[in-house]
């Protein structure tokens, strides 16, 4: 059995990654988890300038999920280079840098400046950020813009380029196809769903920014349906995520057409989740005599 | 910091809506310090989802036991009240930074408001074994919220209530001000409790030009520094600091109190 995953010019040792924003840069979890078994570590978003992030509270629990409004808090490109790159060099698993910004130039700048770093395995482009050009609409909602940006970024680096899709669109497959025509090596989906909670005692939204991103078990069926549809709309690999807390959920994503998966919110809850999911996928493969990841795709039309 | 699946030893009410939960402490696990906290999972399923943070209220290596004091508030803490001896207890601990020792010659004044009593009891017991024991001042809304059964004889303790139904009448910070004036000491303040009380304690520290340490709270996601969820606003280069990493204990002068 070989459960490695080929994406563009790179190979991931196994299909189980940890999602951007939920695992820091790895060092935060090294005392709790054996990082060498991680298929891919997607870093917290990197933007050209440092971002302090949003006002508090930034997190609120919802039914089987949570809303976050972190606001892409990160040290910026310069801070990332001095404070995080040396650590990533020691990381025993592939590091995928999650790239964010509010306009195309921001994304290009991050990739351009980091392209020469050997410790970076590839890029995951977070297109869910509010777009200054369109006055706050997420960059990832317009197929034409997505295709243009993808082809622009494609030229800057030969490392694997993964476009991360937002579910907050009418037709996620149109965006996925745009990423593919722009030259993406893979798409990952889903990012968080826009959500809101109102405090009926205080008569105001709980999050100062009013809305936040919904993640966790509650979004599993949404992520799964998105992956199922996207995997049938494009020929590049799909990385599935959203709501995975156990092996069964990850296997559902692989059966739906994903080549790899990511664990997000569940990292907060169970530090052993990664190992359990990986073990469960392997056991499932043995049970059904599956030799490689594409073999998972034969069951569901 | 470690992932520890231990067992409950005891879970008993100590005041109205307040409980003390003692858990077995494995010998391999790092010792918690006053001010540090744990996060716990109440159920295996998805509701409640997130781990909940609680400060240690005591630790005894000889007894192989650690404890927390918690208040029943919402879903998770209500489920906690049903924990029985030998129930498994899934925690991440010890997390965050504890309280520093007092500066030499300073008299430690420990001020606890409501549910902030846990870490203050722990710190008071620790200091009672040193040459610089402190005064512990516990403030509550009224008599039924005072956890008399967990108080230690070896700690000089003053109880006070907002309504005067037990102990002295007034807020813990006001009583602290009176005590400091009476003793004429050079104090060092340690505070844990509601935000307003911490801010009042900081103002007192400014007034007395005394060092002061506050244990902050913020809703948490990961509790290990990864998600940037648990921040508070601080002075200096970085606009925010993480309660779970840089805190929960902060020098009160680093916090932006507005
Ligand atoms: C560092 C730290 C130490 C704490 N120590 C103690 C303690 O010693 N004793 C004690 O009784 N309480 C303590 N708390 C507060 C305790 O974590 C909350 O009361 C508890 O999470 C409530 O859970 P619930 O489901 O019962 O209530 P909910 O209905 O979920 O919430 C009640 C309140 O608790 C807060 N809360 C909810 N979820 C979280 C979370 N994931 N992280 C932080 N706060 C949350 C919210 O602000 C909310 O207003 C501490 C909090 C922090 C951050
Ligand atoms: C606290 C938090 C921070 C996040 N930050 C980022 C981020 O910086 N960039 C990004 O692309 N996605 C970010 N995400 C989204 C996750 O990577 C993931 O797409 C989403 O949470 C769904 O997966 P889950 O249900 O397994 O958590 C964040 C999610 C959470 C909960
Ligand atoms: S709770 Fe995640 S950084 Fe503190």
PDB file of C-alpha atoms in Angstrom, chain A:
ATOM      1  CA  UNK A   1       0.000   0.000   0.000  1.00  0.00           C
ATOM      2  CA  UNK A   2       1.257   3.486  -0.854  1.00  0.00           C
ATOM      3  CA  UNK A   3      -0.788   6.344   0.577  1.00  0.00           C
ATOM      4  CA  UNK A   4       1.531   9.135  -0.533  1.00  0.00           C
ATOM      5  CA  UNK A   5      -0.076  11.997  -2.430  1.00  0.00           C
ATOM      6  CA  UNK A   6       1.271  13.605  -5.580  1.00  0.00           C
ATOM      7  CA  UNK A   7       0.435  17.278  -6.048  1.00  0.00           C
ATOM      8  CA  UNK A   8       2.123  19.064  -8.947  1.00  0.00           C
ATOM      9  CA  UNK A   9       5.888  18.765  -8.581  1.00  0.00           C
ATOM     10  CA  UNK A  10       5.704  17.474  -4.998  1.00  0.00           C
ATOM     11  CA  UNK A  11       4.743  14.415  -2.996  1.00  0.00           C
ATOM     12  CA  UNK A  12       3.209  14.309   0.462  1.00  0.00           C
ATOM     13  CA  UNK A  13       4.134  11.255   2.554  1.00  0.00           C
ATOM     14  CA  UNK A  14       0.541  10.654   3.647  1.00  0.00           C
ATOM     15  CA  UNK A  15      -2.873  12.231   3.039  1.00  0.00           C
ATOM     16  CA  UNK A  16      -3.501  13.627   6.538  1.00  0.00           C
ATOM     17  CA  UNK A  17      -2.563  17.284   6.935  1.00  0.00           C
ATOM     18  CA  UNK A  18      -3.306  19.923   9.575  1.00  0.00           C
ATOM     19  CA  UNK A  19      -5.270  23.000   8.504  1.00  0.00           C
ATOM     20  CA  UNK A  20      -4.131  26.592   8.352  1.00  0.00           C
ATOM     21  CA  UNK A  21      -4.818  28.688  11.430  1.00  0.00           C
ATOM     22  CA  UNK A  22      -5.394  25.712  13.694  1.00  0.00           C
ATOM     23  CA  UNK A  23      -1.826  24.465  14.094  1.00  0.00           C
ATOM     24  CA  UNK A  24       0.264  27.632  14.209  1.00  0.00           C
ATOM     25  CA  UNK A  25       3.627  26.867  12.660  1.00  0.00           C
ATOM     26  CA  UNK A  26       4.049  23.481  14.327  1.00  0.00           C
ATOM     27  CA  UNK A  27       6.171  24.511  17.303  1.00  0.00           C
ATOM     28  CA  UNK A  28       3.027  25.116  19.365  1.00  0.00           C
ATOM     29  CA  UNK A  29       2.159  21.418  19.171  1.00  0.00           C
ATOM     30  CA  UNK A  30       5.562  19.749  19.193  1.00  0.00           C
ATOM     31  CA  UNK A  31       5.328  18.837  22.881  1.00  0.00           C
ATOM     32  CA  UNK A  32       1.988  17.114  22.356  1.00  0.00           C
ATOM     33  CA  UNK A  33       2.242  15.482  18.938  1.00  0.00           C
ATOM     34  CA  UNK A  34       4.823  13.590  16.902  1.00  0.00           C
ATOM     35  CA  UNK A  35       5.077  16.032  14.001  1.00  0.00           C
ATOM     36  CA  UNK A  36       6.874  13.519  11.789  1.00  0.00           C
ATOM     37  CA  UNK A  37       3.628  11.679  11.025  1.00  0.00           C
ATOM     38  CA  UNK A  38       1.928  14.786   9.643  1.00  0.00           C
ATOM     39  CA  UNK A  39       1.295  14.582   5.890  1.00  0.00           C
ATOM     40  CA  UNK A  40       1.393  18.359   5.460  1.00  0.00           C
ATOM     41  CA  UNK A  41       1.440  21.264   7.869  1.00  0.00           C
ATOM     42  CA  UNK A  42      -0.456  24.263   6.482  1.00  0.00           C
ATOM     43  CA  UNK A  43       0.840  27.331   8.324  1.00  0.00           C
ATOM     44  CA  UNK A  44      -1.175  30.233   9.688  1.00  0.00           C
ATOM     45  CA  UNK A  45      -1.797  32.756   6.890  1.00  0.00           C
ATOM     46  CA  UNK A  46       1.169  34.933   5.919  1.00  0.00           C
ATOM     47  CA  UNK A  47       0.412  38.457   4.665  1.00  0.00           C
ATOM     48  CA  UNK A  48       3.004  40.981   3.429  1.00  0.00           C
ATOM     49  CA  UNK A  49       2.496  43.320   6.404  1.00  0.00           C
ATOM     50  CA  UNK A  50       2.008  42.267  10.038  1.00  0.00           C
ATOM     51  CA  UNK A  51      -1.629  42.084  11.093  1.00  0.00           C
ATOM     52  CA  UNK A  52      -2.582  42.432  14.758  1.00  0.00           C
ATOM     53  CA  UNK A  53      -5.925  40.740  14.103  1.00  0.00           C
ATOM     54  CA  UNK A  54      -9.460  41.585  15.167  1.00  0.00           C
ATOM     55  CA  UNK A  55     -11.001  42.838  18.396  1.00  0.00           C
ATOM     56  CA  UNK A  56     -12.095  40.319  21.032  1.00  0.00           C
ATOM     57  CA  UNK A  57     -13.791  37.983  21.647  1.00  0.00           C
ATOM     58  CA  UNK A  58     -12.459  36.195  18.592  1.00  0.00           C
ATOM     59  CA  UNK A  59     -13.985  32.794  19.270  1.00  0.00           C
ATOM     60  CA  UNK A  60     -17.443  31.661  20.214  1.00  0.00           C
ATOM     61  CA  UNK A  61     -18.768  28.139  20.405  1.00  0.00           C
ATOM     62  CA  UNK A  62     -21.869  27.223  18.388  1.00  0.00           C
ATOM     63  CA  UNK A  63     -23.857  23.983  18.069  1.00  0.00           C
ATOM     64  CA  UNK A  64     -21.197  21.373  17.242  1.00  0.00           C
ATOM     65  CA  UNK A  65     -18.965  24.087  15.878  1.00  0.00           C
ATOM     66  CA  UNK A  66     -17.245  27.375  16.522  1.00  0.00           C
ATOM     67  CA  UNK A  67     -17.136  30.816  14.962  1.00  0.00           C
ATOM     68  CA  UNK A  68     -13.801  32.565  14.676  1.00  0.00           C
ATOM     69  CA  UNK A  69     -12.866  36.085  13.807  1.00  0.00           C
ATOM     70  CA  UNK A  70      -9.093  35.996  14.172  1.00  0.00           C
ATOM     71  CA  UNK A  71      -8.502  38.468  11.362  1.00  0.00           C
ATOM     72  CA  UNK A  72      -5.465  36.760   9.833  1.00  0.00           C
ATOM     73  CA  UNK A  73      -3.328  37.785  12.811  1.00  0.00           C
ATOM     74  CA  UNK A  74       0.281  37.143  11.798  1.00  0.00           C
ATOM     75  CA  UNK A  75       3.752  38.672  11.954  1.00  0.00           C
ATOM     76  CA  UNK A  76       3.898  39.601   8.275  1.00  0.00           C
ATOM     77  CA  UNK A  77       6.461  38.525   5.732  1.00  0.00           C
ATOM     78  CA  UNK A  78       9.504  39.948   7.511  1.00  0.00           C
ATOM     79  CA  UNK A  79       8.448  38.474  10.836  1.00  0.00           C
ATOM     80  CA  UNK A  80       7.743  35.139   9.195  1.00  0.00           C
ATOM     81  CA  UNK A  81      11.242  35.080   7.722  1.00  0.00           C
ATOM     82  CA  UNK A  82      13.067  35.837  10.932  1.00  0.00           C
ATOM     83  CA  UNK A  83      10.834  34.085  13.471  1.00  0.00           C
ATOM     84  CA  UNK A  84       9.286  31.141  11.622  1.00  0.00           C
ATOM     85  CA  UNK A  85      11.512  30.063   8.716  1.00  0.00           C
ATOM     86  CA  UNK A  86      14.337  28.827  10.994  1.00  0.00           C
ATOM     87  CA  UNK A  87      11.818  26.619  12.774  1.00  0.00           C
ATOM     88  CA  UNK A  88      10.270  25.349   9.538  1.00  0.00           C
ATOM     89  CA  UNK A  89      13.767  24.232   8.485  1.00  0.00           C
ATOM     90  CA  UNK A  90      13.752  21.784  11.383  1.00  0.00           C
ATOM     91  CA  UNK A  91      10.218  20.539  10.772  1.00  0.00           C
ATOM     92  CA  UNK A  92      10.055  16.761  10.158  1.00  0.00           C
ATOM     93  CA  UNK A  93       7.047  17.114   7.800  1.00  0.00           C
ATOM     94  CA  UNK A  94       6.238  19.133   4.656  1.00  0.00           C
ATOM     95  CA  UNK A  95       5.323  22.775   5.328  1.00  0.00           C
ATOM     96  CA  UNK A  96       2.758  24.453   3.101  1.00  0.00           C
ATOM     97  CA  UNK A  97       2.645  28.224   3.520  1.00  0.00           C
ATOM     98  CA  UNK A  98      -0.887  29.616   3.603  1.00  0.00           C
ATOM     99  CA  UNK A  99      -0.776  32.908   1.684  1.00  0.00           C
ATOM    100  CA  UNK A 100      -3.253  35.736   2.221  1.00  0.00           C
ATOM    101  CA  UNK A 101      -3.765  39.378   1.380  1.00  0.00           C
ATOM    102  CA  UNK A 102      -6.335  41.885   0.319  1.00  0.00           C
ATOM    103  CA  UNK A 103      -5.218  42.289  -3.294  1.00  0.00           C
ATOM    104  CA  UNK A 104      -3.373  40.289  -5.932  1.00  0.00           C
ATOM    105  CA  UNK A 105      -0.066  42.089  -5.297  1.00  0.00           C
ATOM    106  CA  UNK A 106      -0.103  40.910  -1.679  1.00  0.00           C
ATOM    107  CA  UNK A 107      -0.220  37.249  -2.670  1.00  0.00           C
ATOM    108  CA  UNK A 108       2.432  37.730  -5.335  1.00  0.00           C
ATOM    109  CA  UNK A 109       4.729  39.480  -2.897  1.00  0.00           C
ATOM    110  CA  UNK A 110       4.583  36.684  -0.307  1.00  0.00           C
ATOM    111  CA  UNK A 111       5.258  33.930  -2.837  1.00  0.00           C
ATOM    112  CA  UNK A 112       7.950  35.891  -4.673  1.00  0.00           C
ATOM    113  CA  UNK A 113       9.897  36.593  -1.500  1.00  0.00           C
ATOM    114  CA  UNK A 114       9.622  33.091  -0.087  1.00  0.00           C
ATOM    115  CA  UNK A 115       9.983  31.142  -3.340  1.00  0.00           C
ATOM    116  CA  UNK A 116      13.662  30.366  -2.722  1.00  0.00           C
ATOM    117  CA  UNK A 117      13.140  28.791   0.693  1.00  0.00           C
ATOM    118  CA  UNK A 118      13.829  25.061   0.490  1.00  0.00           C
ATOM    119  CA  UNK A 119      11.954  24.366   3.713  1.00  0.00           C
ATOM    120  CA  UNK A 120       8.678  25.375   2.056  1.00  0.00           C
ATOM    121  CA  UNK A 121       7.021  22.467   0.257  1.00  0.00           C
ATOM    122  CA  UNK A 122       4.295  24.497  -1.424  1.00  0.00           C
ATOM    123  CA  UNK A 123       1.640  27.197  -1.245  1.00  0.00           C
ATOM    124  CA  UNK A 124      -1.961  27.243  -0.198  1.00  0.00           C
ATOM    125  CA  UNK A 125      -3.606  30.427  -1.413  1.00  0.00           C
ATOM    126  CA  UNK A 126      -6.384  31.595   0.884  1.00  0.00           C
ATOM    127  CA  UNK A 127      -8.873  33.347  -1.387  1.00  0.00           C
ATOM    128  CA  UNK A 128     -11.454  33.980   1.316  1.00  0.00           C
ATOM    129  CA  UNK A 129     -10.048  37.296   2.461  1.00  0.00           C
ATOM    130  CA  UNK A 130     -12.021  40.474   1.846  1.00  0.00           C
ATOM    131  CA  UNK A 131     -10.929  42.072  -1.414  1.00  0.00           C
ATOM    132  CA  UNK A 132     -10.094  45.774  -1.348  1.00  0.00           C
ATOM    133  CA  UNK A 133     -10.687  46.111  -5.079  1.00  0.00           C
ATOM    134  CA  UNK A 134     -14.261  44.871  -4.983  1.00  0.00           C
ATOM    135  CA  UNK A 135     -14.955  46.635  -1.702  1.00  0.00           C
ATOM    136  CA  UNK A 136     -14.845  43.689   0.657  1.00  0.00           C
ATOM    137  CA  UNK A 137     -16.178  40.843  -1.456  1.00  0.00           C
ATOM    138  CA  UNK A 138     -13.870  37.874  -1.025  1.00  0.00           C
ATOM    139  CA  UNK A 139     -11.285  37.546  -3.791  1.00  0.00           C
ATOM    140  CA  UNK A 140     -12.286  33.950  -4.261  1.00  0.00           C
ATOM    141  CA  UNK A 141     -15.837  34.645  -5.401  1.00  0.00           C
ATOM    142  CA  UNK A 142     -15.175  35.748  -8.987  1.00  0.00           C
ATOM    143  CA  UNK A 143     -13.960  33.052 -11.441  1.00  0.00           C
ATOM    144  CA  UNK A 144     -12.228  35.540 -13.747  1.00  0.00           C
ATOM    145  CA  UNK A 145     -10.224  37.072 -10.924  1.00  0.00           C
ATOM    146  CA  UNK A 146      -9.369  33.666  -9.527  1.00  0.00           C
ATOM    147  CA  UNK A 147      -8.036  32.479 -12.869  1.00  0.00           C
ATOM    148  CA  UNK A 148      -5.968  35.639 -13.367  1.00  0.00           C
ATOM    149  CA  UNK A 149      -4.489  35.535  -9.901  1.00  0.00           C
ATOM    150  CA  UNK A 150      -3.718  31.832 -10.126  1.00  0.00           C
ATOM    151  CA  UNK A 151      -1.858  32.195 -13.411  1.00  0.00           C
ATOM    152  CA  UNK A 152       0.043  35.171 -12.021  1.00  0.00           C
ATOM    153  CA  UNK A 153       1.120  33.192  -8.945  1.00  0.00           C
ATOM    154  CA  UNK A 154       1.851  30.109 -11.036  1.00  0.00           C
ATOM    155  CA  UNK A 155       4.678  31.976 -12.781  1.00  0.00           C
ATOM    156  CA  UNK A 156       6.369  32.911  -9.516  1.00  0.00           C
ATOM    157  CA  UNK A 157       7.194  29.452  -8.207  1.00  0.00           C
ATOM    158  CA  UNK A 158       7.414  25.875  -9.384  1.00  0.00           C
ATOM    159  CA  UNK A 159       6.456  24.541  -5.948  1.00  0.00           C
ATOM    160  CA  UNK A 160       3.021  22.932  -5.637  1.00  0.00           C
ATOM    161  CA  UNK A 161       0.299  25.599  -5.796  1.00  0.00           C
ATOM    162  CA  UNK A 162      -2.967  24.844  -4.008  1.00  0.00           C
ATOM    163  CA  UNK A 163      -5.894  27.239  -4.262  1.00  0.00           C
ATOM    164  CA  UNK A 164      -8.102  27.180  -1.177  1.00  0.00           C
ATOM    165  CA  UNK A 165     -11.748  27.663  -2.000  1.00  0.00           C
ATOM    166  CA  UNK A 166     -14.374  29.460   0.024  1.00  0.00           C
ATOM    167  CA  UNK A 167     -17.768  27.790   0.333  1.00  0.00           C
ATOM    168  CA  UNK A 168     -19.424  31.206   0.497  1.00  0.00           C
ATOM    169  CA  UNK A 169     -20.210  31.276  -3.239  1.00  0.00           C
ATOM    170  CA  UNK A 170     -23.122  30.224  -5.434  1.00  0.00           C
ATOM    171  CA  UNK A 171     -21.143  27.662  -7.418  1.00  0.00           C
ATOM    172  CA  UNK A 172     -17.884  26.417  -5.942  1.00  0.00           C
ATOM    173  CA  UNK A 173     -17.158  24.293  -9.028  1.00  0.00           C
ATOM    174  CA  UNK A 174     -16.889  27.414 -11.203  1.00  0.00           C
ATOM    175  CA  UNK A 175     -14.158  28.761  -8.908  1.00  0.00           C
ATOM    176  CA  UNK A 176     -12.407  25.385  -8.855  1.00  0.00           C
ATOM    177  CA  UNK A 177     -12.375  25.247 -12.655  1.00  0.00           C
ATOM    178  CA  UNK A 178     -10.997  28.796 -12.785  1.00  0.00           C
ATOM    179  CA  UNK A 179      -8.152  27.769 -10.463  1.00  0.00           C
ATOM    180  CA  UNK A 180      -7.426  24.762 -12.659  1.00  0.00           C
ATOM    181  CA  UNK A 181      -7.316  26.821 -15.851  1.00  0.00           C
ATOM    182  CA  UNK A 182      -5.060  29.304 -14.108  1.00  0.00           C
ATOM    183  CA  UNK A 183      -2.547  26.514 -13.525  1.00  0.00           C
ATOM    184  CA  UNK A 184      -3.196  25.405  -9.942  1.00  0.00           C
ATOM    185  CA  UNK A 185      -1.810  21.993  -8.986  1.00  0.00           C
ATOM    186  CA  UNK A 186      -4.680  21.316  -6.582  1.00  0.00           C
ATOM    187  CA  UNK A 187      -7.598  22.950  -4.832  1.00  0.00           C
ATOM    188  CA  UNK A 188      -8.432  22.637  -1.151  1.00  0.00           C
ATOM    189  CA  UNK A 189     -11.928  23.069   0.201  1.00  0.00           C
ATOM    190  CA  UNK A 190     -13.577  24.211   2.306  1.00  0.00           C
ATOM    191  CA  UNK A 191     -12.632  27.300   4.204  1.00  0.00           C
ATOM    192  CA  UNK A 192     -15.016  28.439   6.951  1.00  0.00           C
ATOM    193  CA  UNK A 193     -18.663  29.343   6.321  1.00  0.00           C
ATOM    194  CA  UNK A 194     -19.822  32.847   7.205  1.00  0.00           C
ATOM    195  CA  UNK A 195     -21.838  32.721  10.412  1.00  0.00           C
ATOM    196  CA  UNK A 196     -23.200  34.890  13.200  1.00  0.00           C
ATOM    197  CA  UNK A 197     -24.351  34.697  16.819  1.00  0.00           C
ATOM    198  CA  UNK A 198     -26.372  37.414  18.561  1.00  0.00           C
ATOM    199  CA  UNK A 199     -26.343  37.902  22.330  1.00  0.00           C
ATOM    200  CA  UNK A 200     -30.016  38.418  23.127  1.00  0.00           C
ATOM    201  CA  UNK A 201     -29.235  39.816  26.596  1.00  0.00           C
ATOM    202  CA  UNK A 202     -26.752  42.402  25.389  1.00  0.00           C
ATOM    203  CA  UNK A 203     -28.720  42.915  22.150  1.00  0.00           C
ATOM    204  CA  UNK A 204     -25.634  42.810  19.950  1.00  0.00           C
ATOM    205  CA  UNK A 205     -23.602  40.322  17.923  1.00  0.00           C
ATOM    206  CA  UNK A 206     -21.162  38.368  20.097  1.00  0.00           C
ATOM    207  CA  UNK A 207     -18.263  38.946  17.697  1.00  0.00           C
ATOM    208  CA  UNK A 208     -17.218  42.603  17.395  1.00  0.00           C
ATOM    209  CA  UNK A 209     -16.893  42.113  13.629  1.00  0.00           C
ATOM    210  CA  UNK A 210     -20.493  40.820  13.725  1.00  0.00           C
ATOM    211  CA  UNK A 211     -19.837  37.744  11.574  1.00  0.00           C
ATOM    212  CA  UNK A 212     -17.150  35.082  11.729  1.00  0.00           C
ATOM    213  CA  UNK A 213     -16.105  31.820  10.130  1.00  0.00           C
ATOM    214  CA  UNK A 214     -17.906  28.630  11.118  1.00  0.00           C
ATOM    215  CA  UNK A 215     -15.806  25.483  11.485  1.00  0.00           C
ATOM    216  CA  UNK A 216     -15.929  22.140  13.247  1.00  0.00           C
ATOM    217  CA  UNK A 217     -18.232  19.101  13.124  1.00  0.00           C
ATOM    218  CA  UNK A 218     -21.242  21.197  12.068  1.00  0.00           C
ATOM    219  CA  UNK A 219     -19.730  21.868   8.621  1.00  0.00           C
ATOM    220  CA  UNK A 220     -18.716  18.294   7.744  1.00  0.00           C
ATOM    221  CA  UNK A 221     -21.658  17.610   5.380  1.00  0.00           C
ATOM    222  CA  UNK A 222     -21.090  20.956   3.638  1.00  0.00           C
ATOM    223  CA  UNK A 223     -17.400  20.287   3.076  1.00  0.00           C
ATOM    224  CA  UNK A 224     -18.091  16.797   1.891  1.00  0.00           C
ATOM    225  CA  UNK A 225     -20.662  17.899  -0.695  1.00  0.00           C
ATOM    226  CA  UNK A 226     -18.271  20.605  -1.899  1.00  0.00           C
ATOM    227  CA  UNK A 227     -15.441  18.109  -2.354  1.00  0.00           C
ATOM    228  CA  UNK A 228     -17.761  15.651  -4.073  1.00  0.00           C
ATOM    229  CA  UNK A 229     -18.830  18.280  -6.621  1.00  0.00           C
ATOM    230  CA  UNK A 230     -15.411  19.868  -7.104  1.00  0.00           C
ATOM    231  CA  UNK A 231     -13.716  16.488  -7.616  1.00  0.00           C
ATOM    232  CA  UNK A 232     -16.094  15.918 -10.516  1.00  0.00           C
ATOM    233  CA  UNK A 233     -15.511  19.351 -12.044  1.00  0.00           C
ATOM    234  CA  UNK A 234     -11.690  19.362 -12.200  1.00  0.00           C
ATOM    235  CA  UNK A 235      -8.940  16.878 -13.004  1.00  0.00           C
ATOM    236  CA  UNK A 236      -6.386  18.212 -10.486  1.00  0.00           C
ATOM    237  CA  UNK A 237      -6.286  16.718  -6.956  1.00  0.00           C
ATOM    238  CA  UNK A 238      -8.688  17.992  -4.330  1.00  0.00           C
ATOM    239  CA  UNK A 239      -7.696  18.419  -0.684  1.00  0.00           C
ATOM    240  CA  UNK A 240     -10.775  17.991   1.499  1.00  0.00           C
ATOM    241  CA  UNK A 241     -11.421  19.620   4.844  1.00  0.00           C
ATOM    242  CA  UNK A 242     -14.144  20.852   7.104  1.00  0.00           C
ATOM    243  CA  UNK A 243     -15.423  19.196  10.258  1.00  0.00           C
ATOM    244  CA  UNK A 244     -13.134  16.171  10.408  1.00  0.00           C
ATOM    245  CA  UNK A 245     -12.840  14.873  13.964  1.00  0.00           C
ATOM    246  CA  UNK A 246     -12.355  11.150  13.359  1.00  0.00           C
ATOM    247  CA  UNK A 247     -11.083   8.664  10.777  1.00  0.00           C
ATOM    248  CA  UNK A 248     -14.560   7.934   9.436  1.00  0.00           C
ATOM    249  CA  UNK A 249     -14.967  11.574   8.401  1.00  0.00           C
ATOM    250  CA  UNK A 250     -11.617  11.616   6.609  1.00  0.00           C
ATOM    251  CA  UNK A 251     -12.483   8.384   4.818  1.00  0.00           C
ATOM    252  CA  UNK A 252     -15.751   9.962   3.672  1.00  0.00           C
ATOM    253  CA  UNK A 253     -13.741  12.788   2.087  1.00  0.00           C
ATOM    254  CA  UNK A 254     -11.423  10.324   0.318  1.00  0.00           C
ATOM    255  CA  UNK A 255     -14.403   8.307  -0.933  1.00  0.00           C
ATOM    256  CA  UNK A 256     -16.008  11.536  -2.185  1.00  0.00           C
ATOM    257  CA  UNK A 257     -12.967  12.192  -4.369  1.00  0.00           C
ATOM    258  CA  UNK A 258     -10.368  13.909  -2.185  1.00  0.00           C
ATOM    259  CA  UNK A 259      -6.681  12.986  -2.571  1.00  0.00           C
ATOM    260  CA  UNK A 260      -5.724  14.349   0.814  1.00  0.00           C
ATOM    261  CA  UNK A 261      -7.467  15.861   3.816  1.00  0.00           C
ATOM    262  CA  UNK A 262      -6.769  18.417   6.528  1.00  0.00           C
ATOM    263  CA  UNK A 263      -7.753  18.450  10.170  1.00  0.00           C
ATOM    264  CA  UNK A 264      -8.611  21.883  11.548  1.00  0.00           C
ATOM    265  CA  UNK A 265     -10.702  22.637  14.618  1.00  0.00           C
ATOM    266  CA  UNK A 266     -10.326  19.050  15.882  1.00  0.00           C
ATOM    267  CA  UNK A 267      -6.670  19.808  16.698  1.00  0.00           C
ATOM    268  CA  UNK A 268      -7.949  22.049  19.502  1.00  0.00           C
ATOM    269  CA  UNK A 269      -9.986  19.258  20.998  1.00  0.00           C
ATOM    270  CA  UNK A 270      -7.981  16.076  20.656  1.00  0.00           C
ATOM    271  CA  UNK A 271      -4.199  16.191  20.256  1.00  0.00           C
ATOM    272  CA  UNK A 272      -4.238  12.543  19.184  1.00  0.00           C
ATOM    273  CA  UNK A 273      -6.722  13.080  16.361  1.00  0.00           C
ATOM    274  CA  UNK A 274      -4.089  13.141  13.616  1.00  0.00           C
ATOM    275  CA  UNK A 275      -2.680   9.750  14.558  1.00  0.00           C
ATOM    276  CA  UNK A 276      -6.172   8.235  14.900  1.00  0.00           C
ATOM    277  CA  UNK A 277      -7.252   9.511  11.483  1.00  0.00           C
ATOM    278  CA  UNK A 278      -4.105   8.258   9.773  1.00  0.00           C
ATOM    279  CA  UNK A 279      -4.376   4.852  11.435  1.00  0.00           C
ATOM    280  CA  UNK A 280      -8.055   4.628  10.500  1.00  0.00           C
ATOM    281  CA  UNK A 281      -7.389   5.435   6.842  1.00  0.00           C
ATOM    282  CA  UNK A 282      -4.680   2.787   6.717  1.00  0.00           C
ATOM    283  CA  UNK A 283      -6.947   0.189   8.317  1.00  0.00           C
ATOM    284  CA  UNK A 284      -9.711   1.035   5.847  1.00  0.00           C
ATOM    285  CA  UNK A 285      -7.297   0.624   2.952  1.00  0.00           C
ATOM    286  CA  UNK A 286      -6.246  -2.793   4.240  1.00  0.00           C
ATOM    287  CA  UNK A 287      -9.853  -3.853   4.780  1.00  0.00           C
ATOM    288  CA  UNK A 288     -10.845  -2.957   1.231  1.00  0.00           C
ATOM    289  CA  UNK A 289      -7.541  -3.887  -0.343  1.00  0.00           C
ATOM    290  CA  UNK A 290      -6.860  -0.358  -1.622  1.00  0.00           C
ATOM    291  CA  UNK A 291      -3.301   0.150  -2.868  1.00  0.00           C
ATOM    292  CA  UNK A 292      -3.256   3.919  -3.316  1.00  0.00           C
ATOM    293  CA  UNK A 293      -5.343   7.031  -2.829  1.00  0.00           C
ATOM    294  CA  UNK A 294      -7.028   6.937  -6.273  1.00  0.00           C
ATOM    295  CA  UNK A 295      -8.360   3.490  -5.327  1.00  0.00           C
ATOM    296  CA  UNK A 296     -10.588   5.230  -2.758  1.00  0.00           C
ATOM    297  CA  UNK A 297     -12.400   6.956  -5.603  1.00  0.00           C
ATOM    298  CA  UNK A 298     -13.814   3.827  -7.265  1.00  0.00           C
ATOM    299  CA  UNK A 299     -16.843   3.377  -5.003  1.00  0.00           C
ATOM    300  CA  UNK A 300     -18.875   6.525  -5.450  1.00  0.00           C
ATOM    301  CA  UNK A 301     -19.991   7.784  -8.815  1.00  0.00           C
TER     302      UNK A 301
END
